[in-house]
Coordinates of C-alpha atoms and ligand atoms in Angstrom, one line a residue:
M1 CA 101.4 57.0 80.4
T2 CA 100.2 55.3 83.6
D3 CA 99.0 57.2 86.6
Q4 CA 102.0 55.8 88.5
S5 CA 104.6 57.1 86.0
R6 CA 102.8 60.5 85.8
L7 CA 103.2 60.8 89.5
G8 CA 106.7 59.5 89.4
E9 CA 107.8 62.3 87.1
V10 CA 106.2 64.9 89.5
L11 CA 108.0 63.5 92.5
A12 CA 111.4 63.5 90.6
T13 CA 110.8 67.1 89.6
L14 CA 110.1 68.0 93.3
D15 CA 113.4 66.3 94.3
E16 CA 115.4 68.1 91.6
G17 CA 113.8 71.4 92.4
L18 CA 114.2 71.4 96.1
P19 CA 117.0 74.0 96.2
D20 CA 114.8 76.4 94.2
A21 CA 111.8 75.6 96.4
L22 CA 113.9 76.5 99.4
D23 CA 115.0 79.8 97.9
R24 CA 111.3 80.7 97.4
L25 CA 110.4 79.7 101.0
M26 CA 113.3 81.8 102.3
E27 CA 112.1 84.8 100.3
F28 CA 108.6 84.4 101.8
L29 CA 110.0 83.9 105.3
R30 CA 112.0 87.2 105.0
I31 CA 108.7 89.1 104.9
P32 CA 107.8 90.0 108.6
S33 CA 104.0 89.4 108.2
V34 CA 103.2 89.8 112.0
S35 CA 99.4 90.2 111.9
T36 CA 98.7 91.2 115.5
D37 CA 100.9 94.3 115.4
P38 CA 99.5 97.2 113.3
A39 CA 103.1 98.4 112.7
Y40 CA 103.5 95.4 110.3
A41 CA 100.3 95.9 108.3
A42 CA 102.3 96.8 105.1
E43 CA 104.4 93.7 105.5
V44 CA 101.4 91.5 105.9
R45 CA 100.0 92.9 102.6
R46 CA 103.4 92.4 101.0
A47 CA 103.3 88.7 102.0
A48 CA 99.8 88.5 100.5
D49 CA 101.0 90.1 97.3
W50 CA 104.0 87.8 97.1
L51 CA 101.8 84.7 97.5
C52 CA 99.3 86.0 95.0
A53 CA 102.1 86.6 92.4
E54 CA 103.3 83.0 93.0
L55 CA 99.9 81.6 92.3
V56 CA 99.4 83.7 89.2
S57 CA 102.7 82.4 87.9
L58 CA 101.3 78.9 88.3
G59 CA 98.3 79.7 86.1
F60 CA 95.8 80.3 88.8
Q61 CA 93.2 83.0 88.7
A62 CA 94.4 84.6 91.9
S63 CA 93.7 87.9 93.7
V64 CA 94.3 89.7 96.9
R65 CA 90.9 90.4 98.5
D66 CA 90.5 93.2 101.0
T67 CA 88.7 92.7 104.3
P68 CA 88.2 95.1 107.2
G69 CA 91.5 93.6 108.5
H70 CA 94.3 91.9 106.6
P71 CA 93.6 90.6 103.1
M72 CA 92.7 87.1 101.9
V73 CA 94.4 85.5 98.9
V74 CA 92.0 83.5 96.8
A75 CA 93.0 81.4 93.8
H76 CA 91.2 79.0 91.4
S77 CA 92.4 76.6 88.9
P78 CA 90.6 77.1 85.5
K79 CA 87.1 75.7 85.9
G80 CA 86.6 72.0 85.2
D81 CA 83.9 69.5 86.1
R82 CA 85.7 67.4 88.7
R83 CA 84.9 67.9 92.3
P84 CA 87.3 70.4 93.6
A85 CA 89.1 70.6 96.9
L86 CA 89.7 73.8 98.8
F87 CA 93.2 74.2 100.3
Y88 CA 93.5 76.6 103.3
G89 CA 96.6 78.0 105.0
H90 CA 97.7 81.3 106.6
Y91 CA 100.5 83.6 105.6
D92 CA 100.7 85.7 108.8
V93 CA 103.0 84.9 111.6
Q94 CA 103.3 85.3 115.4
P95 CA 105.3 88.2 116.9
V96 CA 108.9 87.3 117.7
D97 CA 109.2 88.4 121.3
P98 CA 111.4 87.8 123.2
L99 CA 113.9 88.7 120.5
D100 CA 117.0 88.2 122.7
L101 CA 116.2 84.5 123.0
W102 CA 116.6 84.0 119.2
Q103 CA 119.9 82.6 118.1
R104 CA 119.6 84.3 114.8
P105 CA 117.4 87.1 113.5
P106 CA 113.9 85.7 113.1
F107 CA 113.3 87.1 109.6
E108 CA 116.7 86.1 108.3
P109 CA 116.0 82.4 107.8
Q110 CA 118.6 79.8 107.2
V111 CA 119.0 76.1 106.8
E112 CA 121.0 74.8 109.8
D113 CA 122.6 71.4 110.6
T114 CA 121.4 70.0 113.9
P115 CA 122.0 66.6 115.6
Q116 CA 118.5 65.7 114.5
G117 CA 119.1 66.7 110.8
K118 CA 118.7 69.8 108.7
V119 CA 116.2 72.4 109.8
I120 CA 114.8 75.6 108.3
R121 CA 115.1 78.2 111.1
G122 CA 113.0 81.4 111.2
R123 CA 109.7 82.8 112.2
G124 CA 106.9 81.1 110.2
A125 CA 109.2 78.3 109.0
S126 CA 106.7 75.8 110.4
D127 CA 103.6 77.9 111.3
D128 CA 102.4 78.2 108.6
K129 CA 104.5 79.5 105.6
G130 CA 106.7 76.3 105.4
Q131 CA 103.6 74.2 105.6
L132 CA 101.6 76.0 103.0
M133 CA 104.5 76.1 100.6
T134 CA 104.6 72.3 100.7
F135 CA 101.3 72.5 98.9
V136 CA 102.2 75.3 96.5
E137 CA 105.4 73.4 95.5
A138 CA 103.4 70.2 94.9
V139 CA 101.1 72.2 92.6
R140 CA 104.1 73.8 90.8
A141 CA 105.6 70.4 90.1
W142 CA 102.3 69.0 88.7
K143 CA 102.0 72.1 86.4
A144 CA 105.6 71.9 85.3
V145 CA 105.5 68.3 84.3
H146 CA 102.0 67.8 83.0
G147 CA 100.7 71.4 82.4
A148 CA 97.7 70.7 84.5
L149 CA 96.6 69.5 87.9
P150 CA 95.0 66.1 88.6
T151 CA 92.1 67.8 90.4
D152 CA 90.6 71.3 90.4
L153 CA 91.4 73.5 93.3
V154 CA 90.4 76.5 95.2
L155 CA 93.1 78.0 97.4
L156 CA 92.4 80.3 100.4
F157 CA 95.1 82.0 102.4
E158 CA 94.4 84.1 105.4
G159 CA 96.4 86.8 107.0
E160 CA 94.8 87.0 110.4
E161 CA 95.0 83.4 111.8
E162 CA 97.5 84.5 114.5
S163 CA 95.3 87.4 115.6
G164 CA 91.9 85.6 116.0
S165 CA 90.7 85.5 112.4
P166 CA 88.1 88.4 112.8
S167 CA 87.4 88.7 109.1
L168 CA 87.3 85.0 108.2
R169 CA 83.7 84.0 109.0
P170 CA 82.2 87.1 107.3
F171 CA 84.4 86.4 104.3
L172 CA 83.3 82.8 104.1
R173 CA 79.7 83.8 104.2
E174 CA 80.1 86.5 101.6
N175 CA 82.0 84.2 99.2
A176 CA 80.4 80.9 100.0
D177 CA 79.5 80.0 96.4
E178 CA 83.0 80.7 95.2
L179 CA 84.7 78.8 98.1
R180 CA 82.5 75.8 98.6
A181 CA 84.2 72.5 97.6
G182 CA 83.9 68.8 98.2
I183 CA 86.5 68.8 100.9
A184 CA 88.8 71.2 102.6
L185 CA 92.5 70.5 103.0
I186 CA 94.0 72.3 106.0
C187 CA 97.8 72.3 106.4
D188 CA 98.3 73.6 109.9
T189 CA 98.8 70.4 111.9
G190 CA 101.6 68.0 112.5
L191 CA 103.0 64.5 112.2
Y192 CA 102.1 62.2 115.1
A193 CA 104.6 62.3 118.0
D194 CA 106.9 59.6 116.6
G195 CA 107.0 61.1 113.1
R196 CA 104.2 58.9 111.7
P197 CA 102.1 60.7 109.0
A198 CA 98.6 61.5 110.3
I199 CA 95.3 62.9 109.3
T200 CA 93.4 64.7 112.1
T201 CA 89.8 63.6 111.9
Q202 CA 88.3 65.0 115.1
L203 CA 88.7 68.1 117.2
R204 CA 87.3 68.9 120.6
G205 CA 84.9 71.8 121.0
L206 CA 85.0 74.3 123.8
C207 CA 82.6 76.1 126.2
G208 CA 84.0 78.9 128.4
E209 CA 82.2 80.4 131.4
E210 CA 83.0 82.9 134.2
I211 CA 81.0 83.1 137.4
V212 CA 80.8 85.8 140.2
I213 CA 79.2 84.9 143.5
R214 CA 78.3 87.7 145.9
A215 CA 77.1 87.4 149.5
A216 CA 77.4 90.3 152.1
D217 CA 77.5 93.9 150.9
R218 CA 81.1 94.2 152.2
D219 CA 84.1 92.1 153.3
L220 CA 83.5 90.7 156.8
H221 CA 85.6 90.0 159.9
S222 CA 85.8 86.2 160.4
G223 CA 85.8 86.6 164.2
S224 CA 82.6 88.7 164.2
F225 CA 80.7 87.0 161.3
G226 CA 82.4 83.7 160.6
G227 CA 80.1 80.7 161.2
L228 CA 77.0 82.8 160.7
A229 CA 77.5 84.6 157.4
A230 CA 77.8 83.0 154.0
N231 CA 81.3 82.9 152.5
P232 CA 81.1 83.2 148.7
L233 CA 84.5 81.5 148.2
Q234 CA 83.3 78.4 150.2
I235 CA 80.0 78.4 148.1
L236 CA 82.0 78.7 144.9
V237 CA 84.5 75.8 145.7
N238 CA 81.6 73.6 146.9
A239 CA 79.7 74.2 143.7
L240 CA 82.8 73.5 141.5
A241 CA 83.9 70.5 143.5
T242 CA 80.7 68.6 142.9
I243 CA 80.9 68.9 139.1
K244 CA 83.2 65.9 139.0
D245 CA 82.8 62.6 140.9
A246 CA 85.5 60.4 142.3
S247 CA 85.8 58.5 139.0
G248 CA 86.5 61.7 137.1
R249 CA 83.1 61.8 135.5
V250 CA 81.2 65.1 135.1
T251 CA 77.9 65.0 137.2
L252 CA 75.9 67.6 135.3
P253 CA 72.6 66.1 134.1
G254 CA 72.7 65.3 130.3
F255 CA 76.4 66.2 130.1
Y256 CA 77.3 63.0 128.2
D257 CA 74.4 63.3 125.7
G258 CA 76.1 63.1 122.3
V259 CA 79.4 61.8 123.5
E260 CA 80.3 58.8 121.2
D261 CA 82.6 55.9 122.0
L262 CA 85.3 55.1 119.5
S263 CA 84.5 52.8 116.7
P264 CA 86.4 49.5 116.9
E265 CA 88.5 50.6 113.9
L266 CA 89.5 53.9 115.4
R267 CA 90.2 52.2 118.8
A268 CA 92.6 49.8 117.1
D269 CA 94.3 52.7 115.2
W270 CA 94.8 54.6 118.3
D271 CA 96.0 51.6 120.3
A272 CA 98.6 51.0 117.6
L273 CA 100.1 54.5 118.2
G274 CA 101.6 53.2 121.5
F275 CA 100.8 56.3 123.4
D276 CA 102.5 56.3 126.8
P277 CA 100.6 58.7 129.2
A278 CA 103.3 58.7 131.8
G279 CA 106.0 59.5 129.2
F280 CA 103.8 62.2 127.8
L281 CA 103.4 63.8 131.2
S282 CA 107.1 63.5 132.0
H283 CA 107.7 66.4 129.6
V284 CA 105.9 68.7 132.0
G285 CA 107.2 67.3 135.3
L286 CA 104.4 64.8 136.0
K287 CA 104.2 61.0 135.7
H288 CA 100.8 59.9 137.2
P289 CA 97.8 60.3 134.8
V290 CA 94.6 61.4 136.4
G291 CA 91.2 61.5 134.7
E292 CA 88.4 59.1 134.1
T293 CA 88.9 55.6 135.2
G294 CA 88.7 52.9 132.5
R295 CA 89.7 55.3 129.6
T296 CA 93.0 55.2 127.7
G297 CA 95.2 58.2 127.6
L298 CA 94.5 59.1 124.0
E299 CA 90.8 58.7 124.6
M300 CA 91.0 61.2 127.4
V301 CA 92.8 63.9 125.4
W302 CA 91.0 63.3 122.1
N303 CA 87.6 61.7 122.6
R304 CA 86.4 62.5 126.1
P305 CA 84.8 65.7 127.3
T306 CA 86.4 67.5 130.3
F307 CA 85.6 70.1 132.9
E308 CA 88.5 72.3 134.1
I309 CA 88.8 75.1 136.6
N310 CA 91.0 77.7 134.9
G311 CA 91.2 80.3 137.7
I312 CA 89.7 81.2 141.0
T313 CA 90.0 84.6 142.7
G314 CA 88.6 86.2 145.8
G315 CA 89.4 87.3 149.4
Y316 CA 92.8 88.4 150.7
T317 CA 95.9 87.0 148.9
G318 CA 98.4 89.8 149.6
E319 CA 101.4 89.9 152.0
G320 CA 100.8 88.8 155.6
F321 CA 97.4 87.6 156.8
K322 CA 93.9 88.9 157.0
T323 CA 90.9 87.0 158.5
V324 CA 88.3 88.0 156.0
L325 CA 85.0 86.6 154.6
P326 CA 85.2 88.2 151.1
A327 CA 82.1 89.8 149.6
E328 CA 82.6 88.1 146.3
A329 CA 84.3 85.1 144.7
R330 CA 85.1 84.6 141.0
A331 CA 86.0 81.6 138.8
K332 CA 86.7 80.9 135.2
V333 CA 85.9 77.4 134.0
S334 CA 86.0 75.6 130.6
F335 CA 84.6 72.4 129.1
R336 CA 86.2 70.6 126.2
L337 CA 83.5 68.9 124.2
T338 CA 83.3 65.9 121.9
G339 CA 80.8 64.2 119.6
T340 CA 77.6 66.2 119.2
Q341 CA 77.5 67.7 122.7
D342 CA 75.5 70.9 122.6
P343 CA 77.6 73.8 124.2
A344 CA 74.4 75.8 124.9
R345 CA 72.8 72.9 126.9
I346 CA 76.0 72.3 128.8
R347 CA 76.2 76.0 129.7
A348 CA 72.6 75.9 130.9
A349 CA 73.3 72.7 133.0
F350 CA 76.3 74.3 134.6
R351 CA 74.4 77.5 135.5
A352 CA 71.6 75.5 137.0
H353 CA 74.1 73.5 139.1
V354 CA 75.7 76.7 140.5
R355 CA 72.3 78.3 141.2
A356 CA 71.2 75.2 143.1
A357 CA 74.2 75.5 145.3
L358 CA 73.5 79.1 146.2
P359 CA 72.1 80.0 149.7
A360 CA 69.0 82.3 149.7
D361 CA 70.6 85.7 150.1
C362 CA 73.6 85.2 147.7
T363 CA 73.6 86.2 144.1
V364 CA 75.5 84.8 141.1
E365 CA 76.4 86.5 137.8
F366 CA 77.5 84.5 134.7
H367 CA 79.6 85.6 131.8
D368 CA 79.7 83.7 128.5
H369 CA 83.2 83.3 127.2
G370 CA 82.3 81.6 123.9
A371 CA 81.6 78.2 122.7
S372 CA 82.2 76.0 119.7
P373 CA 81.0 72.4 119.1
A374 CA 83.4 69.5 118.5
S375 CA 84.2 68.5 114.9
R376 CA 84.3 64.9 113.7
M377 CA 85.0 64.3 110.0
D378 CA 83.2 61.6 108.0
V379 CA 86.1 59.3 107.2
A380 CA 83.8 57.2 105.0
D381 CA 84.3 59.9 102.4
P382 CA 86.7 58.2 99.9
A383 CA 89.0 61.2 100.0
F384 CA 90.2 60.1 103.5
A385 CA 91.2 56.6 102.5
A386 CA 92.9 58.0 99.3
A387 CA 94.9 60.6 101.3
K388 CA 95.8 58.0 104.0
A389 CA 97.1 55.6 101.4
A390 CA 99.1 58.4 99.7
L391 CA 100.7 59.5 103.0
S392 CA 101.5 55.9 103.9
Q393 CA 103.3 55.4 100.6
E394 CA 105.4 58.6 100.9
W395 CA 106.5 58.0 104.5
G396 CA 106.9 54.2 104.3
R397 CA 104.7 53.6 107.3
E398 CA 101.0 53.4 107.9
A399 CA 99.4 56.8 108.2
A400 CA 97.1 57.2 111.2
Y401 CA 93.7 58.9 111.8
I402 CA 94.3 60.9 115.0
G403 CA 92.3 63.4 117.1
A404 CA 93.3 66.7 118.5
G405 CA 92.4 67.8 122.0
G406 CA 92.2 71.5 121.1
S407 CA 90.0 73.3 118.8
I408 CA 90.9 74.5 115.2
P409 CA 88.0 76.9 114.6
I410 CA 88.5 77.0 110.8
A411 CA 87.4 73.4 110.5
G412 CA 84.2 74.2 112.4
D413 CA 83.7 77.3 110.2
F414 CA 84.1 75.3 107.0
K415 CA 81.5 72.8 108.2
E416 CA 79.0 75.3 109.5
I417 CA 79.3 77.9 106.7
L418 CA 80.3 75.9 103.7
G419 CA 79.0 72.5 104.7
M420 CA 82.2 70.7 104.0
D421 CA 84.4 68.4 106.1
S422 CA 88.1 69.0 106.4
M423 CA 91.2 66.9 106.1
L424 CA 93.8 68.2 108.5
I425 CA 97.2 67.1 107.2
G426 CA 100.5 68.7 108.2
F427 CA 104.1 67.9 108.6
A428 CA 105.1 69.9 111.7
R429 CA 106.9 68.3 114.6
D430 CA 106.2 68.7 118.3
D431 CA 109.6 70.4 118.7
D432 CA 109.1 73.0 116.0
R433 CA 108.8 75.8 118.6
I434 CA 105.9 77.4 116.9
H435 CA 105.0 80.8 118.5
S436 CA 108.3 80.6 120.4
P437 CA 111.9 81.8 119.7
N438 CA 114.0 79.8 117.3
E439 CA 111.0 78.3 115.4
K440 CA 112.1 75.7 112.8
Y441 CA 110.7 73.3 110.2
D442 CA 112.6 70.1 109.4
L443 CA 113.9 70.1 105.9
A444 CA 112.5 66.6 105.7
S445 CA 109.0 67.9 106.6
F446 CA 109.3 70.5 103.8
A447 CA 110.6 68.0 101.1
K448 CA 108.4 65.1 102.0
G449 CA 105.5 67.3 102.7
A450 CA 105.5 68.6 99.1
R451 CA 105.9 65.0 97.9
S452 CA 103.0 64.0 100.1
W453 CA 100.7 66.6 98.6
A454 CA 101.8 65.7 95.1
R455 CA 100.6 62.1 95.9
I456 CA 97.4 63.3 97.6
L457 CA 96.5 65.5 94.6
A458 CA 96.9 62.5 92.3
A459 CA 94.8 60.4 94.7
L460 CA 92.0 63.0 94.8
G461 CA 92.0 63.2 91.0
Ligands
ZN501 ZN1 100.1 79.6 114.9

């Protein structure tokens, strides 16, 4: 039997089995596994048990593993000598508040007809139960048709993704030998905006910082002291204002060390996506892009570092009016990072910049609000080209390598703790309302997602 006909049988089995696959997903969605609320702890465990039983029924050696928080589900295919991949997903969901904005009970999922096609409506339908079940169903079809998978697998399912993943890093460390694989497959991302299949190959990092500037030992009257005494709010805004120049570049010394320009191939890929910055901004009531001159819109959100002021407080902001020089001023700021920028060096450069702007008898206090470096996957790994070709075949259009402006910490954890790159592949749509009332997953995402994984498994094998 040729590889192509082996795959063809698996795809046909997935198509025939779609109603049953939907029934299984609905059963999974009916378990209210809200991880952040302790009242649902037993339901979170029930979801872990449900998933574990599914994997055992597919012939995996699967177990529910306790952590100080919610459990992990770990499964292995029987040992072989081929390079395995690790698949990661999460079985916990976000809370449903505000409940009165749901058009149907969030844990009584249903397939609905909408003008855009059929959707699966319910909490977790997209994030991440629907997505992770696309992979489980692909595995099921391979097993059903051929009795075995084209590649060995490790599966890891987390129950704390929506509540900060406190147990994940320790668990990865303690079980590194068991979990380490050639590549990680992470199914928690989406199709590109226009429905094109995509593999996310780079994620920006983050560095968060809070500063408190203090001057006089009390609030001062601006008539008695204004002009002579230092005003911490003025010092603060001066210091922050000079971090970016008129062209949108950050002025901190060494800030751009490690920032890499796009390769010609990636630039061509991104240009072909036809991103329209003004159209993108129109969804939030804006139409004029700002940012660095000479950079494309996608470069700015995916491949360029940023500095943003997230909040400033100080002085009198209540009813009426008060002429005060406040005793202190506070700000929270963040940097998005790319390439190999070092968050620690950037934090140090930021602090030096603020200190240099400080008059002699003022003080400054800094608070570290965490940092993570950017991730960039090695797309020269043949697994990327194989998965890209498989996705392109399934969706009938060229899959794209894309970036993400935000951080997906698990990808950095896999790299740092297990030394493996991640392929971030998912089938969510921008309008899935994840974390919001009336979450949905397109039926087409579920069906074609499973078919996509069936093809990717074949390509990896
Ligand atoms: Zn989420």
